[in-house]
Amino acid sequence: MTHPAHRFRPRAVLAMAPKTAAQLLDPGVRARLATLTDLDPDLVLDDFTTPTAQRVLADAELLITGWGCPALDTAALRAAPRLRAIVHTAGTVRHHITPACWDRGLTVSSAAAANAVPVAEYTLAMILLTNKRVLDTARIYRAERRRVDWNERHPDAGNYHRTVGILSASIIGRRVIDLLRPHDLTVLLHDPYVTAEEARRLGARAVDLPELFDHSDVISVHTPLLPETRGLVSRELLARLRTGATLINTARGAVVDQDALTDEVLTGRLHAVLDVTEPEILPADSPLFDCPNVVITPHIAGSKGGELRRLADLALTEVERFALGRPFAHPVRHEQLARLA
């Protein structure tokens, strides 16, 4: 990042869970924020109603938010009359950006593009591993501990000329398609907002929803959870998948009819890789935990560990742009919010 002379140092406030700030904003990031803005790097708000919050919000021009930020409702904004912009250090802004923010005319930035990188990497890895039947083979080998004719055991294993179905051309879905380019795979895409020509430019073939499930060896779900997408991956669509196909979900658990998916995987007909479930923490007695053809991870596909620095770096760039009077590079548009995760 270059460091030109700054037009002004906006009064900024950190608003997120203290634990989020501790994990995301290392001393170097906080020091950089302090040079870009007029900010107390040790003050982190997770409640906008306290006397301290009311005092600092009164002068705030910029909020730097993260996981655990309270909702910016009418009352919170009333306490922040000078607030002009919000830089969010994570992906979705649904949990804290309210209609009152748009009514105020605030500009909002999100680090969704940065958080998309590890999710897409996770998805690519799981596509390649599940098509190769690596996870099944490792489990069987650990149990049997003998020579096996793996071509006979898994005659459909491998990635050559397999078909991957991408459900929704979200930021993450688009990045997954791009990561799939070097591989000998056919990529199908269903997204009602993407034309056939745009799908071709992305590197996929646009299909309708039934066709996506009819022809894919693996389906990767990247659909935001909206009222109209709840249960979108229905029992009927799952039944269209060929025997041995895999469903990968890194979006939201409720996009998939989980009862229907559970029925399918318990028969052994389908495989599943679930980084998200409904509820997010499954009951301890859920049969999915012990199903050998299901991989469950605890919502780890997004930024973790050292990947958090990518979020912080993107946020720093956006804060610098704001300080220079430039538009955000990663804005969240009000008119697009209904289709965003």
mmCIF file with all atom_site columns, N, CA, C and O in Angstrom, residues 33 36 46 48 55 60 63 84 92 112 119 164 169 193 199 228 232 240 280 286 296 323 339:
data_model
loop_
_atom_site.group_PDB
_atom_site.id
_atom_site.type_symbol
_atom_site.label_atom_id
_atom_site.label_alt_id
_atom_site.label_comp_id
_atom_site.label_asym_id
_atom_site.label_entity_id
_atom_site.label_seq_id
_atom_site.pdbx_PDB_ins_code
_atom_site.Cartn_x
_atom_site.Cartn_y
_atom_site.Cartn_z
_atom_site.occupancy
_atom_site.B_iso_or_equiv
_atom_site.pdbx_formal_charge
_atom_site.auth_seq_id
_atom_site.auth_comp_id
_atom_site.auth_asym_id
_atom_site.auth_atom_id
_atom_site.pdbx_PDB_model_num
ATOM 1  N N  . LEU A 1 33  ? -4.091  2.171   11.388  1.00 0.00 ? 33  LEU A N  1
ATOM 2  C CA . LEU A 1 33  ? -5.371  2.850   11.495  1.00 0.00 ? 33  LEU A CA 1
ATOM 3  C C  . LEU A 1 33  ? -5.222  4.187   12.217  1.00 0.00 ? 33  LEU A C  1
ATOM 4  O O  . LEU A 1 33  ? -5.858  5.176   11.857  1.00 0.00 ? 33  LEU A O  1
ATOM 5  N N  . LEU A 1 36  ? -3.966  6.756   9.819   1.00 0.00 ? 36  LEU A N  1
ATOM 6  C CA . LEU A 1 36  ? -4.932  7.129   8.788   1.00 0.00 ? 36  LEU A CA 1
ATOM 7  C C  . LEU A 1 36  ? -6.101  7.927   9.355   1.00 0.00 ? 36  LEU A C  1
ATOM 8  O O  . LEU A 1 36  ? -6.728  8.714   8.647   1.00 0.00 ? 36  LEU A O  1
ATOM 9  N N  . ASP A 1 46  ? -18.949 -2.611  21.534  1.00 0.00 ? 46  ASP A N  1
ATOM 10 C CA . ASP A 1 46  ? -19.856 -3.708  21.203  1.00 0.00 ? 46  ASP A CA 1
ATOM 11 C C  . ASP A 1 46  ? -21.254 -3.438  21.752  1.00 0.00 ? 46  ASP A C  1
ATOM 12 O O  . ASP A 1 46  ? -22.109 -4.318  21.775  1.00 0.00 ? 46  ASP A O  1
ATOM 13 N N  . PHE A 1 48  ? -23.805 0.182   21.677  1.00 0.00 ? 48  PHE A N  1
ATOM 14 C CA . PHE A 1 48  ? -23.907 1.602   21.330  1.00 0.00 ? 48  PHE A CA 1
ATOM 15 C C  . PHE A 1 48  ? -24.677 2.427   22.359  1.00 0.00 ? 48  PHE A C  1
ATOM 16 O O  . PHE A 1 48  ? -24.855 3.628   22.174  1.00 0.00 ? 48  PHE A O  1
ATOM 17 N N  . ARG A 1 55  ? -20.575 9.018   23.882  1.00 0.00 ? 55  ARG A N  1
ATOM 18 C CA . ARG A 1 55  ? -19.602 10.114  23.814  1.00 0.00 ? 55  ARG A CA 1
ATOM 19 C C  . ARG A 1 55  ? -18.779 10.049  22.534  1.00 0.00 ? 55  ARG A C  1
ATOM 20 O O  . ARG A 1 55  ? -18.627 11.054  21.825  1.00 0.00 ? 55  ARG A O  1
ATOM 21 N N  . ALA A 1 60  ? -17.983 10.702  15.672  1.00 0.00 ? 60  ALA A N  1
ATOM 22 C CA . ALA A 1 60  ? -17.499 9.712   14.701  1.00 0.00 ? 60  ALA A CA 1
ATOM 23 C C  . ALA A 1 60  ? -17.931 10.059  13.286  1.00 0.00 ? 60  ALA A C  1
ATOM 24 O O  . ALA A 1 60  ? -19.107 10.319  13.017  1.00 0.00 ? 60  ALA A O  1
ATOM 25 N N  . LEU A 1 63  ? -17.056 4.482   10.927  1.00 0.00 ? 63  LEU A N  1
ATOM 26 C CA . LEU A 1 63  ? -17.079 3.308   11.789  1.00 0.00 ? 63  LEU A CA 1
ATOM 27 C C  . LEU A 1 63  ? -16.354 2.176   11.084  1.00 0.00 ? 63  LEU A C  1
ATOM 28 O O  . LEU A 1 63  ? -16.602 1.909   9.902   1.00 0.00 ? 63  LEU A O  1
ATOM 29 N N  . ARG A 1 84  ? -20.489 9.297   8.396   1.00 0.00 ? 84  ARG A N  1
ATOM 30 C CA . ARG A 1 84  ? -20.604 9.343   6.946   1.00 0.00 ? 84  ARG A CA 1
ATOM 31 C C  . ARG A 1 84  ? -20.392 7.988   6.272   1.00 0.00 ? 84  ARG A C  1
ATOM 32 O O  . ARG A 1 84  ? -20.887 7.761   5.164   1.00 0.00 ? 84  ARG A O  1
ATOM 33 N N  . THR A 1 92  ? -20.706 -10.316 5.019   1.00 0.00 ? 92  THR A N  1
ATOM 34 C CA . THR A 1 92  ? -22.071 -9.809  5.029   1.00 0.00 ? 92  THR A CA 1
ATOM 35 C C  . THR A 1 92  ? -22.235 -8.637  5.989   1.00 0.00 ? 92  THR A C  1
ATOM 36 O O  . THR A 1 92  ? -21.636 -8.603  7.066   1.00 0.00 ? 92  THR A O  1
ATOM 37 N N  . ALA A 1 112 ? -16.041 -8.515  1.787   1.00 0.00 ? 112 ALA A N  1
ATOM 38 C CA . ALA A 1 112 ? -16.547 -9.783  1.244   1.00 0.00 ? 112 ALA A CA 1
ATOM 39 C C  . ALA A 1 112 ? -15.604 -10.369 0.202   1.00 0.00 ? 112 ALA A C  1
ATOM 40 O O  . ALA A 1 112 ? -15.421 -11.588 0.130   1.00 0.00 ? 112 ALA A O  1
ATOM 41 N N  . VAL A 1 119 ? -12.894 -19.193 1.152   1.00 0.00 ? 119 VAL A N  1
ATOM 42 C CA . VAL A 1 119 ? -14.068 -20.032 0.912   1.00 0.00 ? 119 VAL A CA 1
ATOM 43 C C  . VAL A 1 119 ? -13.952 -20.707 -0.450  1.00 0.00 ? 119 VAL A C  1
ATOM 44 O O  . VAL A 1 119 ? -14.240 -21.906 -0.599  1.00 0.00 ? 119 VAL A O  1
ATOM 45 N N  . VAL A 1 164 ? -19.070 -29.982 -12.845 1.00 0.00 ? 164 VAL A N  1
ATOM 46 C CA . VAL A 1 164 ? -19.285 -29.278 -11.582 1.00 0.00 ? 164 VAL A CA 1
ATOM 47 C C  . VAL A 1 164 ? -20.405 -28.263 -11.784 1.00 0.00 ? 164 VAL A C  1
ATOM 48 O O  . VAL A 1 164 ? -20.364 -27.454 -12.716 1.00 0.00 ? 164 VAL A O  1
ATOM 49 N N  . ALA A 1 169 ? -23.922 -17.243 -8.883  1.00 0.00 ? 169 ALA A N  1
ATOM 50 C CA . ALA A 1 169 ? -22.688 -16.534 -9.243  1.00 0.00 ? 169 ALA A CA 1
ATOM 51 C C  . ALA A 1 169 ? -22.457 -15.392 -8.260  1.00 0.00 ? 169 ALA A C  1
ATOM 52 O O  . ALA A 1 169 ? -22.360 -14.223 -8.634  1.00 0.00 ? 169 ALA A O  1
ATOM 53 N N  . TYR A 1 193 ? -29.912 -14.281 -12.350 1.00 0.00 ? 193 TYR A N  1
ATOM 54 C CA . TYR A 1 193 ? -29.510 -12.916 -12.670 1.00 0.00 ? 193 TYR A CA 1
ATOM 55 C C  . TYR A 1 193 ? -28.341 -12.863 -13.649 1.00 0.00 ? 193 TYR A C  1
ATOM 56 O O  . TYR A 1 193 ? -27.844 -11.785 -13.956 1.00 0.00 ? 193 TYR A O  1
ATOM 57 N N  . ALA A 1 199 ? -22.345 -15.870 -18.368 1.00 0.00 ? 199 ALA A N  1
ATOM 58 C CA . ALA A 1 199 ? -21.863 -17.159 -17.860 1.00 0.00 ? 199 ALA A CA 1
ATOM 59 C C  . ALA A 1 199 ? -20.693 -17.654 -18.694 1.00 0.00 ? 199 ALA A C  1
ATOM 60 O O  . ALA A 1 199 ? -19.697 -18.160 -18.153 1.00 0.00 ? 199 ALA A O  1
ATOM 61 N N  . GLU A 1 228 ? -36.803 -16.304 -0.373  1.00 0.00 ? 228 GLU A N  1
ATOM 62 C CA . GLU A 1 228 ? -37.112 -17.126 -1.546  1.00 0.00 ? 228 GLU A CA 1
ATOM 63 C C  . GLU A 1 228 ? -36.098 -18.242 -1.792  1.00 0.00 ? 228 GLU A C  1
ATOM 64 O O  . GLU A 1 228 ? -36.324 -19.118 -2.642  1.00 0.00 ? 228 GLU A O  1
ATOM 65 N N  . LEU A 1 232 ? -34.181 -24.002 -1.011  1.00 0.00 ? 232 LEU A N  1
ATOM 66 C CA . LEU A 1 232 ? -34.098 -24.022 -2.481  1.00 0.00 ? 232 LEU A CA 1
ATOM 67 C C  . LEU A 1 232 ? -33.620 -25.376 -2.988  1.00 0.00 ? 232 LEU A C  1
ATOM 68 O O  . LEU A 1 232 ? -34.144 -25.913 -3.976  1.00 0.00 ? 232 LEU A O  1
ATOM 69 N N  . ARG A 1 240 ? -32.719 -35.720 -8.193  1.00 0.00 ? 240 ARG A N  1
ATOM 70 C CA . ARG A 1 240 ? -32.260 -35.685 -9.577  1.00 0.00 ? 240 ARG A CA 1
ATOM 71 C C  . ARG A 1 240 ? -30.763 -35.956 -9.693  1.00 0.00 ? 240 ARG A C  1
ATOM 72 O O  . ARG A 1 240 ? -30.262 -36.272 -10.784 1.00 0.00 ? 240 ARG A O  1
ATOM 73 N N  . GLU A 1 280 ? -26.745 -24.122 12.878  1.00 0.00 ? 280 GLU A N  1
ATOM 74 C CA . GLU A 1 280 ? -25.316 -24.063 12.597  1.00 0.00 ? 280 GLU A CA 1
ATOM 75 C C  . GLU A 1 280 ? -24.536 -25.080 13.430  1.00 0.00 ? 280 GLU A C  1
ATOM 76 O O  . GLU A 1 280 ? -23.601 -25.693 12.935  1.00 0.00 ? 280 GLU A O  1
ATOM 77 N N  . SER A 1 286 ? -27.089 -35.872 15.987  1.00 0.00 ? 286 SER A N  1
ATOM 78 C CA . SER A 1 286 ? -27.428 -35.830 14.564  1.00 0.00 ? 286 SER A CA 1
ATOM 79 C C  . SER A 1 286 ? -26.755 -36.984 13.834  1.00 0.00 ? 286 SER A C  1
ATOM 80 O O  . SER A 1 286 ? -25.551 -37.217 13.992  1.00 0.00 ? 286 SER A O  1
ATOM 81 N N  . ILE A 1 296 ? -18.347 -32.963 7.665   1.00 0.00 ? 296 ILE A N  1
ATOM 82 C CA . ILE A 1 296 ? -18.897 -31.768 8.296   1.00 0.00 ? 296 ILE A CA 1
ATOM 83 C C  . ILE A 1 296 ? -17.746 -30.980 8.906   1.00 0.00 ? 296 ILE A C  1
ATOM 84 O O  . ILE A 1 296 ? -16.948 -31.530 9.674   1.00 0.00 ? 296 ILE A O  1
ATOM 85 N N  . ALA A 1 323 ? -10.112 8.418   3.603   1.00 0.00 ? 323 ALA A N  1
ATOM 86 C CA . ALA A 1 323 ? -9.326  9.553   4.096   1.00 0.00 ? 323 ALA A CA 1
ATOM 87 C C  . ALA A 1 323 ? -8.869  10.461  2.965   1.00 0.00 ? 323 ALA A C  1
ATOM 88 O O  . ALA A 1 323 ? -8.662  11.661  3.164   1.00 0.00 ? 323 ALA A O  1
ATOM 89 N N  . ARG A 1 339 ? -29.887 -9.266  -2.874  1.00 0.00 ? 339 ARG A N  1
ATOM 90 C CA . ARG A 1 339 ? -29.332 -10.461 -3.515  1.00 0.00 ? 339 ARG A CA 1
ATOM 91 C C  . ARG A 1 339 ? -27.982 -10.872 -2.949  1.00 0.00 ? 339 ARG A C  1
ATOM 92 O O  . ARG A 1 339 ? -27.371 -11.815 -3.426  1.00 0.00 ? 339 ARG A O  1
#
